[in-house]
């Protein structure tokens, strides 16, 4: 124990660097104000009197990790603080499965069919002063909208992303309120220092997938989810006992939001006067190629995959195909209204562009005239059936039969004409 400031200063002068850091951590909780704060431009503190001074980082902010408390001798104390910021990011991959061989990663928005699994990537980058922490708890927070169902397949990598990655458990936090009427999921690492002792700096990466379900929003603002990380921001409170961190020693990164869009096709069945017509059935199929860029639709290069089947008994004259991605589609009339001619299959392409703020273009081209609405995500078209007799298409067996029958009738008429003339000659 000491009774004079000079004796106390003598004790401080004997402390090792490690001991000085620990002493500064303990004493830091008693410091409520700094009479001469350092500035961002000068990065220094001038003190007038001799002695020891405790320098405490009071910086605040969502991405800030504080510096260690420092014990400095009188004079000009220059602070060479390391970068104490963290960063987090969330991206989604996007693919047109009718034309693309592989997904495009690192996107803020995407579009998918209802029922598709959507791949996401989460990252968190440690602060440069990570080594100053005794412990380092982390909580990864992911808020999914009602249109997304987490598949429970999250994997985590520390540093370089190679191999399978380790399992990490995201569980639903029923006490947290979702911003998108869905579910908030959290994954906790009690202490990164303990669980990953060899990981000293760099980026943590998490990958998982979520399924676009039947509650998905069509068009509009899309299907949103966001990601943030709760982290310890104060290395002076990273231990135990008096140094146990409280809520004031934790920060949360800003939310990083992604959005996934899906679209709707509305088919209005009409007669040749444009009036509503019932009694038809439709099947909508999507082209899934075996090789990229194939535009010859045969089994050797891909297949038509049924998206949905709609019947006139339930749909009436308006057929709604909900939850479509961009891609190549085929609309087939599988039942034709009585008294009307069947229509040929219609092959068309849905195209869309988008960002995390909305759909910027939605259109279709090919065998149908389709109107698209960026605001609603709805594409609509009229399909008309005509009355009367219609010959089968050119080159089909139906026309061949007509040609044969017609030729036989003409030949028969010629034979009959010749026979009658000969009979007339004999009678004379």
XYZ file of N, CA, C and O in Angstrom, residues 200-363:
656
model
N -7.299 -15.078 -35.423
C -6.864 -13.834 -34.792
C -7.302 -12.580 -35.536
O -7.232 -11.482 -34.983
N -7.707 -12.697 -36.770
C -8.162 -11.530 -37.531
C -8.842 -11.985 -38.807
O -8.680 -13.135 -39.227
N -9.601 -11.066 -39.423
C -10.199 -11.395 -40.712
C -11.713 -11.403 -40.679
O -12.345 -10.742 -39.861
N -12.302 -12.205 -41.582
C -13.747 -12.188 -41.829
C -14.385 -13.532 -41.515
O -13.847 -14.581 -41.860
N -15.526 -13.470 -40.866
C -16.356 -14.651 -40.612
C -17.433 -14.685 -41.699
O -18.057 -13.669 -41.999
N -17.665 -15.868 -42.294
C -18.648 -16.016 -43.372
C -19.665 -17.089 -43.008
O -19.290 -18.172 -42.545
N -20.937 -16.777 -43.197
C -22.020 -17.743 -42.959
C -22.836 -17.864 -44.239
O -23.181 -16.858 -44.870
N -23.131 -19.100 -44.628
C -23.978 -19.352 -45.792
C -25.186 -20.180 -45.369
O -25.052 -21.108 -44.576
N -26.365 -19.840 -45.919
C -27.560 -20.638 -45.674
C -28.541 -20.421 -46.812
O -28.332 -19.563 -47.671
N -29.624 -21.185 -46.827
C -30.669 -20.994 -47.835
C -32.029 -20.869 -47.164
O -32.233 -21.359 -46.046
N -32.937 -20.187 -47.841
C -34.321 -20.063 -47.382
C -35.237 -20.296 -48.575
O -34.913 -19.908 -49.699
N -36.357 -20.941 -48.326
C -37.304 -21.254 -49.408
C -38.345 -20.145 -49.538
O -38.896 -19.667 -48.534
N -38.615 -19.739 -50.783
C -39.691 -18.788 -51.047
C -41.009 -19.550 -50.980
O -41.265 -20.439 -51.800
N -41.839 -19.224 -49.992
C -43.041 -20.022 -49.745
C -44.309 -19.353 -50.289
O -44.256 -18.289 -50.909
N -45.448 -19.983 -50.047
C -46.714 -19.525 -50.624
C -47.201 -18.208 -50.022
O -48.150 -17.606 -50.538
N -46.578 -17.746 -48.926
C -46.934 -16.452 -48.345
C -46.149 -15.306 -48.977
O -46.268 -14.153 -48.545
N -45.346 -15.607 -49.983
C -44.499 -14.591 -50.594
C -45.329 -13.465 -51.204
O -46.395 -13.695 -51.780
N -44.813 -12.250 -51.083
C -45.433 -11.075 -51.693
C -45.096 -11.056 -53.181
O -43.942 -11.249 -53.566
N -46.113 -10.841 -54.023
C -45.909 -10.715 -55.464
C -45.655 -9.255 -55.806
O -46.453 -8.384 -55.444
N -44.533 -8.993 -56.500
C -44.227 -7.630 -56.913
C -44.046 -6.715 -55.720
O -43.544 -7.102 -54.662
N -44.498 -5.473 -55.875
C -44.460 -4.508 -54.790
C -43.076 -4.315 -54.202
O -42.078 -4.220 -54.911
N -43.018 -4.299 -52.869
C -41.751 -4.117 -52.160
C -40.939 -5.395 -52.094
O -39.795 -5.380 -51.632
N -41.519 -6.503 -52.534
C -40.792 -7.765 -52.538
C -40.750 -8.417 -51.172
O -41.457 -8.021 -50.237
N -39.909 -9.428 -51.065
C -39.791 -10.226 -49.842
C -38.441 -9.916 -49.197
O -37.399 -10.367 -49.658
N -38.493 -9.141 -48.110
C -37.281 -8.601 -47.503
C -36.802 -9.447 -46.327
O -37.577 -10.113 -45.651
N -35.499 -9.388 -46.115
C -34.927 -9.833 -44.853
C -33.647 -9.055 -44.613
O -33.049 -8.518 -45.535
N -33.271 -8.924 -43.355
C -32.071 -8.158 -43.046
C -31.200 -8.880 -42.022
O -31.625 -9.845 -41.380
N -29.989 -8.366 -41.884
C -28.952 -9.028 -41.091
C -28.145 -7.974 -40.353
O -27.840 -6.907 -40.897
N -27.824 -8.270 -39.099
C -26.924 -7.434 -38.324
C -26.230 -8.300 -37.273
O -26.658 -9.438 -37.015
N -25.185 -7.754 -36.686
C -24.397 -8.512 -35.710
C -24.258 -7.690 -34.437
O -23.902 -6.510 -34.481
N -24.539 -8.324 -33.303
C -24.274 -7.715 -32.004
C -22.891 -8.165 -31.549
O -22.600 -9.369 -31.537
N -22.038 -7.211 -31.183
C -20.652 -7.528 -30.836
C -20.215 -6.727 -29.612
O -20.829 -5.703 -29.269
N -19.174 -7.168 -28.956
C -18.600 -6.459 -27.824
C -17.752 -5.305 -28.352
O -16.888 -5.504 -29.210
N -17.990 -4.097 -27.857
C -17.268 -2.940 -28.393
C -16.191 -2.399 -27.454
O -15.512 -1.428 -27.782
N -16.044 -3.021 -26.294
C -15.153 -2.452 -25.283
C -14.172 -3.507 -24.769
O -14.541 -4.366 -23.974
N -12.921 -3.462 -25.189
C -11.949 -4.452 -24.728
C -11.622 -4.324 -23.249
O -11.075 -5.250 -22.644
N -11.966 -3.200 -22.636
C -11.721 -3.016 -21.209
C -12.735 -3.755 -20.345
O -12.561 -3.866 -19.142
N -13.806 -4.236 -20.956
C -14.861 -4.929 -20.207
C -15.063 -6.346 -20.722
O -16.139 -6.886 -20.653
N -14.008 -6.935 -21.268
C -14.199 -8.227 -21.922
C -13.882 -9.415 -21.035
O -13.934 -10.542 -21.468
N -13.569 -9.158 -19.768
C -13.198 -10.254 -18.887
C -14.333 -10.669 -17.986
O -15.483 -10.738 -18.388
N -14.002 -10.945 -16.731
C -15.004 -11.397 -15.775
C -14.967 -10.485 -14.558
O -14.141 -9.583 -14.436
N -15.849 -10.730 -13.594
C -15.862 -9.956 -12.364
C -16.222 -8.506 -12.626
O -17.229 -8.206 -13.253
N -15.384 -7.592 -12.146
C -15.653 -6.164 -12.313
C -15.636 -5.739 -13.770
O -16.101 -4.660 -14.115
N -15.048 -6.563 -14.616
C -14.935 -6.212 -16.026
C -16.032 -6.844 -16.879
O -15.997 -6.774 -18.097
N -17.017 -7.495 -16.245
C -18.080 -8.140 -17.005
C -18.835 -7.115 -17.851
O -19.299 -6.104 -17.326
N -18.961 -7.334 -19.169
C -19.606 -6.329 -20.034
C -21.104 -6.241 -19.792
O -21.778 -7.228 -19.514
N -21.623 -5.033 -19.870
C -23.057 -4.794 -19.821
C -23.556 -4.379 -21.179
O -22.801 -4.345 -22.157
N -24.829 -4.020 -21.255
C -25.397 -3.617 -22.542
C -24.695 -2.398 -23.122
O -24.605 -2.241 -24.337
N -24.199 -1.525 -22.248
C -23.525 -0.323 -22.735
C -22.186 -0.641 -23.395
O -21.595 0.202 -24.077
N -21.691 -1.857 -23.209
C -20.414 -2.263 -23.792
C -20.604 -3.065 -25.075
O -19.642 -3.626 -25.602
N -21.830 -3.107 -25.573
C -22.118 -3.853 -26.797
C -22.696 -2.917 -27.846
O -23.338 -1.918 -27.523
N -22.439 -3.232 -29.089
C -22.989 -2.469 -30.203
C -23.584 -3.434 -31.219
O -23.313 -4.646 -31.181
N -24.377 -2.901 -32.140
C -24.977 -3.695 -33.206
C -24.686 -3.023 -34.541
O -24.838 -1.804 -34.676
N -24.241 -3.792 -35.507
C -23.959 -3.228 -36.829
C -25.262 -2.751 -37.473
O -26.346 -3.247 -37.147
N -25.197 -1.807 -38.402
C -26.409 -1.380 -39.124
C -27.030 -2.555 -39.881
O -26.337 -3.478 -40.311
N -28.338 -2.507 -40.074
C -29.025 -3.567 -40.803
C -28.638 -3.519 -42.283
O -28.575 -2.460 -42.884
N -28.390 -4.694 -42.834
C -28.123 -4.814 -44.270
C -29.272 -5.629 -44.866
O -29.463 -6.800 -44.510
N -30.051 -5.016 -45.762
C -31.304 -5.601 -46.233
C -31.190 -6.131 -47.657
O -30.606 -5.486 -48.524
N -31.753 -7.312 -47.877
C -31.904 -7.901 -49.210
C -33.385 -8.037 -49.535
O -34.233 -8.063 -48.636
N -33.703 -8.144 -50.826
C -35.099 -8.330 -51.227
C -35.159 -9.310 -52.393
O -34.323 -9.293 -53.292
N -36.164 -10.189 -52.345
C -36.398 -11.176 -53.403
C -37.785 -10.932 -53.982
O -38.771 -10.817 -53.248
N -37.851 -10.868 -55.313
C -39.119 -10.611 -55.990
C -39.642 -11.878 -56.646
O -38.884 -12.791 -57.004
N -40.954 -11.917 -56.814
C -41.595 -12.968 -57.598
C -42.784 -12.335 -58.312
O -43.281 -11.280 -57.900
N -43.250 -12.973 -59.403
C -44.225 -12.334 -60.297
C -45.461 -13.217 -60.478
O -45.488 -14.381 -60.069
N -46.476 -12.637 -61.129
C -47.742 -13.333 -61.356
C -48.148 -13.171 -62.819
O -48.052 -12.075 -63.383
N -48.619 -14.286 -63.431
C -49.168 -14.246 -64.787
C -50.675 -14.446 -64.715
O -51.155 -15.419 -64.121
N -51.431 -13.516 -65.330
C -52.888 -13.616 -65.381
C -53.306 -13.816 -66.844
O -52.988 -12.985 -67.704
N -53.990 -14.937 -67.121
C -54.463 -15.265 -68.465
C -55.977 -15.085 -68.505
O -56.707 -15.746 -67.758
N -56.441 -14.183 -69.363
C -57.873 -13.949 -69.543
C -58.345 -14.718 -70.775
O -57.933 -14.421 -71.899
N -59.229 -15.700 -70.569
C -59.733 -16.514 -71.671
C -60.937 -15.819 -72.297
O -61.904 -15.477 -71.605
N -60.877 -15.594 -73.629
C -61.965 -14.886 -74.318
C -62.371 -15.626 -75.585
O -61.655 -16.504 -76.078
N -63.540 -15.244 -76.141
C -63.931 -15.740 -77.457
C -63.434 -14.750 -78.510
O -62.723 -13.789 -78.196
N -63.804 -14.976 -79.772
C -63.281 -14.118 -80.836
C -63.893 -12.720 -80.829
O -63.474 -11.858 -81.589
N -64.878 -12.481 -79.935
C -65.434 -11.137 -79.777
C -64.810 -10.406 -78.583
O -65.174 -9.265 -78.293
N -63.920 -11.092 -77.866
C -63.291 -10.481 -76.703
C -64.061 -10.669 -75.417
O -63.683 -10.103 -74.382
N -65.139 -11.460 -75.466
C -65.929 -11.714 -74.254
C -65.344 -12.883 -73.468
O -64.722 -13.786 -74.037
N -65.557 -12.880 -72.149
C -65.041 -13.935 -71.285
C -65.565 -15.292 -71.723
O -66.744 -15.443 -72.074
N -64.694 -16.303 -71.709
C -65.037 -17.644 -72.172
C -64.579 -18.662 -71.141
O -63.423 -18.670 -70.725
N -65.501 -19.519 -70.696
C -65.174 -20.569 -69.725
C -65.022 -21.909 -70.431
O -65.322 -22.045 -71.606
N -64.569 -22.912 -69.669
C -64.482 -24.267 -70.198
C -63.098 -24.698 -70.626
O -62.927 -25.810 -71.127
N -62.089 -23.852 -70.436
C -60.722 -24.212 -70.829
C -59.919 -24.670 -69.614
O -60.217 -24.304 -68.475
N -58.907 -25.483 -69.859
C -57.905 -25.844 -68.857
C -56.530 -25.478 -69.409
O -56.292 -25.600 -70.626
N -55.613 -25.039 -68.515
C -54.274 -24.643 -68.947
C -53.194 -25.305 -68.096
O -53.409 -25.580 -66.899
N -52.050 -25.548 -68.717
C -50.848 -25.976 -68.006
C -49.720 -25.017 -68.349
O -49.472 -24.741 -69.526
N -49.040 -24.514 -67.312
C -47.887 -23.635 -67.513
C -46.623 -24.412 -67.168
O -46.519 -25.008 -66.093
N -45.654 -24.414 -68.092
C -44.396 -25.139 -67.895
C -43.223 -24.181 -68.075
O -43.328 -23.169 -68.770
N -42.102 -24.538 -67.451
C -40.888 -23.713 -67.551
C -39.771 -24.523 -68.181
O -39.595 -25.713 -67.867
N -39.009 -23.878 -69.054
C -37.903 -24.544 -69.729
C -36.678 -24.581 -68.826
O -36.182 -23.551 -68.376
N -36.191 -25.809 -68.549
C -34.978 -26.003 -67.756
C -33.965 -26.715 -68.649
O -34.114 -27.912 -68.926
N -32.930 -25.999 -69.128
C -31.995 -26.598 -70.083
C -30.947 -27.470 -69.402
O -30.633 -27.296 -68.223
N -30.405 -28.392 -70.184
C -29.250 -29.168 -69.736
C -27.946 -28.446 -70.050
O -26.909 -28.753 -69.484
N -28.017 -27.485 -70.972
C -26.838 -26.729 -71.359
C -27.220 -25.265 -71.518
O -28.344 -24.934 -71.894
N -26.317 -24.371 -71.186
C -26.599 -22.950 -71.185
C -26.887 -22.438 -72.595
O -26.243 -22.835 -73.564
N -27.883 -21.561 -72.694
C -28.158 -20.880 -73.952
C -28.961 -21.679 -74.953
O -29.137 -21.250 -76.085
N -29.481 -22.849 -74.577
C -30.234 -23.670 -75.528
C -31.563 -23.006 -75.858
O -32.311 -22.612 -74.980
N -31.855 -22.865 -77.165
C -33.140 -22.306 -77.568
C -33.893 -23.249 -78.504
O -34.828 -22.852 -79.188
N -33.450 -24.494 -78.555
C -34.199 -25.528 -79.277
C -34.771 -26.462 -78.235
O -34.047 -27.184 -77.560
N -36.086 -26.412 -78.085
C -36.717 -27.045 -76.934
C -37.021 -28.516 -77.211
O -38.140 -28.885 -77.567
N -36.009 -29.353 -77.037
C -36.201 -30.788 -77.181
C -35.572 -31.495 -75.988
O -34.766 -30.921 -75.243
N -35.939 -32.759 -75.799
C -35.527 -33.494 -74.608
C -34.025 -33.685 -74.510
O -33.486 -33.891 -73.428
N -33.342 -33.617 -75.640
C -31.893 -33.799 -75.613
C -31.186 -32.616 -74.969
O -30.076 -32.756 -74.458
N -31.825 -31.449 -74.979
C -31.168 -30.243 -74.464
C -31.836 -29.667 -73.227
O -31.412 -28.641 -72.712
N -32.860 -30.302 -72.734
C -33.540 -29.820 -71.536
C -34.927 -30.412 -71.431
O -35.254 -31.388 -72.110
N -35.742 -29.834 -70.568
C -37.104 -30.341 -70.421
C -38.024 -29.230 -69.942
O -37.596 -28.255 -69.304
N -39.294 -29.386 -70.270
C -40.324 -28.484 -69.780
C -40.818 -29.006 -68.439
O -41.317 -30.117 -68.343
N -40.669 -28.202 -67.408
C -41.078 -28.589 -66.057
C -42.394 -27.904 -65.719
O -42.509 -26.676 -65.809
N -43.394 -28.688 -65.339
C -44.704 -28.123 -65.029
C -44.623 -27.198 -63.829
O -44.134 -27.571 -62.765
N -45.101 -25.975 -64.024
C -45.159 -25.001 -62.945
C -46.506 -25.080 -62.234
O -46.586 -25.122 -61.011
N -47.584 -25.104 -63.024
C -48.917 -25.121 -62.428
C -49.939 -25.579 -63.458
O -49.760 -25.379 -64.661
N -51.007 -26.210 -62.977
C -52.126 -26.646 -63.808
C -53.383 -25.935 -63.310
O -53.688 -25.974 -62.117
N -54.097 -25.285 -64.232
C -55.298 -24.547 -63.860
C -56.490 -25.086 -64.656
O -56.375 -25.351 -65.852
N -57.629 -25.240 -63.998
C -58.816 -25.766 -64.660
C -59.920 -24.721 -64.682
O -60.068 -23.920 -63.755
N -60.699 -24.752 -65.754
C -61.792 -23.803 -65.911
C -62.885 -23.959 -64.872
O -63.612 -23.016 -64.585
N -62.988 -25.162 -64.291
C -64.046 -25.379 -63.298
C -63.800 -24.572 -62.032
O -64.741 -24.249 -61.301
N -62.546 -24.247 -61.764
C -62.237 -23.461 -60.563
C -61.795 -22.040 -60.906
O -62.029 -21.109 -60.148
N -61.182 -21.862 -62.066
C -60.668 -20.543 -62.430
C -61.665 -19.723 -63.236
O -61.503 -18.512 -63.375
N -62.671 -20.357 -63.800
C -63.607 -19.642 -64.647
C -62.939 -19.242 -65.947
O -62.408 -20.083 -66.674
N -62.920 -17.947 -66.245
C -62.289 -17.467 -67.477
C -60.987 -16.730 -67.208
O -60.327 -16.279 -68.142
N -60.600 -16.579 -65.923
C -59.365 -15.887 -65.541
C -58.452 -16.872 -64.812
O -58.790 -17.379 -63.744
N -57.303 -17.133 -65.401
C -56.366 -18.125 -64.871
C -55.152 -17.398 -64.291
O -54.471 -16.651 -64.999
N -54.878 -17.617 -63.010
C -53.812 -16.906 -62.312
C -52.681 -17.867 -61.948
O -52.899 -18.837 -61.207
N -51.489 -17.595 -62.464
C -50.291 -18.386 -62.154
C -49.393 -17.537 -61.260
O -48.779 -16.567 -61.712
N -49.330 -17.901 -59.994
C -48.690 -17.061 -58.977
C -47.279 -17.528 -58.659
O -47.008 -18.726 -58.594
N -46.360 -16.580 -58.440
C -45.027 -16.909 -57.955
C -44.065 -17.364 -59.026
O -43.509 -18.463 -58.945
N -43.844 -16.530 -60.056
C -42.970 -16.891 -61.171
C -41.686 -16.077 -61.137
O -41.663 -14.919 -60.719
N -40.613 -16.695 -61.613
C -39.310 -16.064 -61.792
C -39.216 -15.558 -63.230
O -40.105 -15.816 -64.058
N -38.131 -14.840 -63.561
C -37.884 -14.599 -64.981
C -37.488 -15.930 -65.617
O -37.049 -16.854 -64.945
N -37.654 -16.058 -66.933
C -37.336 -17.326 -67.580
C -38.192 -17.558 -68.809
O -38.954 -16.686 -69.251
N -38.081 -18.764 -69.373
C -38.800 -19.150 -70.586
C -39.935 -20.095 -70.201
O -39.712 -21.110 -69.530
N -41.147 -19.778 -70.652
C -42.331 -20.532 -70.252
C -43.124 -20.992 -71.482
O -43.018 -20.398 -72.564
N -43.936 -22.040 -71.259
C -44.845 -22.539 -72.295
C -46.240 -22.658 -71.697
O -46.424 -23.312 -70.657
N -47.212 -22.019 -72.349
C -48.604 -22.096 -71.924
C -49.350 -23.018 -72.871
O -49.411 -22.763 -74.074
N -49.915 -24.099 -72.335
C -50.618 -25.105 -73.143
C -52.093 -25.145 -72.751
O -52.421 -25.226 -71.561
N -52.966 -25.109 -73.762
C -54.394 -25.264 -73.516
C -54.708 -26.758 -73.563
O -54.763 -27.365 -74.630
N -54.898 -27.349 -72.397
C -55.088 -28.799 -72.312
C -56.547 -29.209 -72.488
O -56.827 -30.376 -72.778
N -57.471 -28.280 -72.288
C -58.888 -28.517 -72.587
C -59.427 -27.299 -73.334
O -59.238 -26.163 -72.891
N -60.080 -27.552 -74.473
C -60.610 -26.467 -75.297
C -62.111 -26.323 -75.055
O -62.832 -27.329 -74.987
N -62.614 -25.114 -74.891
C -64.064 -24.934 -74.732
C -64.831 -25.546 -75.902
O -64.390 -25.478 -77.057
N -65.965 -26.156 -75.627
C -66.762 -26.816 -76.653
C -67.216 -25.824 -77.713
O -67.659 -24.721 -77.408
N -67.085 -26.260 -78.973
C -67.497 -25.422 -80.073
C -66.441 -24.449 -80.553
O -66.701 -23.660 -81.460
N -65.256 -24.528 -79.952
C -64.181 -23.604 -80.331
C -62.951 -24.387 -80.777
O -62.770 -25.558 -80.423
N -62.124 -23.739 -81.558
C -60.889 -24.351 -82.016
C -59.810 -24.274 -80.932
O -59.739 -23.297 -80.174
N -58.962 -25.285 -80.867
C -57.844 -25.282 -79.921
C -56.774 -24.298 -80.383
O -56.653 -23.990 -81.581
N -55.996 -23.806 -79.428
C -54.882 -22.922 -79.771
C -53.572 -23.709 -79.653
O -53.476 -24.688 -78.905
N -52.580 -23.284 -80.411
C -51.262 -23.908 -80.317
C -50.571 -23.454 -79.034
O -50.923 -22.431 -78.443
N -49.591 -24.251 -78.565
C -48.812 -23.877 -77.391
C -48.157 -22.510 -77.600
O -47.690 -22.193 -78.700
N -48.119 -21.709 -76.545
C -47.518 -20.383 -76.601
C -46.221 -20.379 -75.780
O -46.248 -20.606 -74.574
N -45.095 -20.150 -76.432
C -43.805 -20.065 -75.748
C -43.414 -18.593 -75.645
O -43.431 -17.861 -76.643
N -43.075 -18.148 -74.436
C -42.755 -16.736 -74.217
C -41.685 -16.620 -73.128
O -41.435 -17.558 -72.368
N -41.049 -15.452 -73.054
C -39.962 -15.197 -72.106
C -40.341 -14.043 -71.186
O -40.714 -12.959 -71.654
N -40.248 -14.271 -69.872
C -40.434 -13.204 -68.888
C -39.066 -12.617 -68.554
O -38.132 -13.346 -68.221
N -38.952 -11.293 -68.651
C -37.707 -10.594 -68.341
C -37.968 -9.562 -67.252
O -39.027 -8.931 -67.224
N -36.981 -9.393 -66.349
C -37.150 -8.434 -65.250
C -35.801 -7.888 -64.816
O -34.787 -8.580 -64.878
N -35.806 -6.636 -64.407
C -34.655 -6.040 -63.726
C -35.163 -5.441 -62.417
O -36.321 -5.013 -62.314
N -34.278 -5.386 -61.417
C -34.709 -4.969 -60.090
C -33.511 -4.532 -59.257
O -32.352 -4.758 -59.625
N -33.804 -3.897 -58.141
C -32.796 -3.532 -57.156
C -33.423 -3.737 -55.786
O -34.570 -4.193 -55.687
N -32.681 -3.399 -54.732
C -33.248 -3.585 -53.397
C -34.327 -2.543 -53.086
O -34.948 -2.602 -52.018
N -34.593 -1.607 -54.007
C -35.653 -0.626 -53.800
C -36.900 -0.918 -54.622
O -37.920 -0.258 -54.444
N -36.849 -1.899 -55.541
C -38.047 -2.229 -56.302
C -37.755 -2.811 -57.672
O -36.596 -2.954 -58.068
N -38.836 -3.156 -58.399
C -38.734 -3.679 -59.764
C -38.627 -2.490 -60.714
O -39.448 -1.577 -60.667
N -37.619 -2.501 -61.554
C -37.431 -1.385 -62.494
C -37.939 -1.705 -63.892
O -38.197 -0.798 -64.677
N -38.083 -2.986 -64.245
C -38.636 -3.351 -65.547
C -39.202 -4.765 -65.469
O -38.569 -5.665 -64.905
N -40.406 -4.957 -66.003
C -41.047 -6.274 -66.048
C -41.778 -6.385 -67.384
O -42.682 -5.606 -67.669
N -41.372 -7.359 -68.207
C -41.957 -7.490 -69.536
C -41.888 -8.938 -69.995
O -41.264 -9.779 -69.343
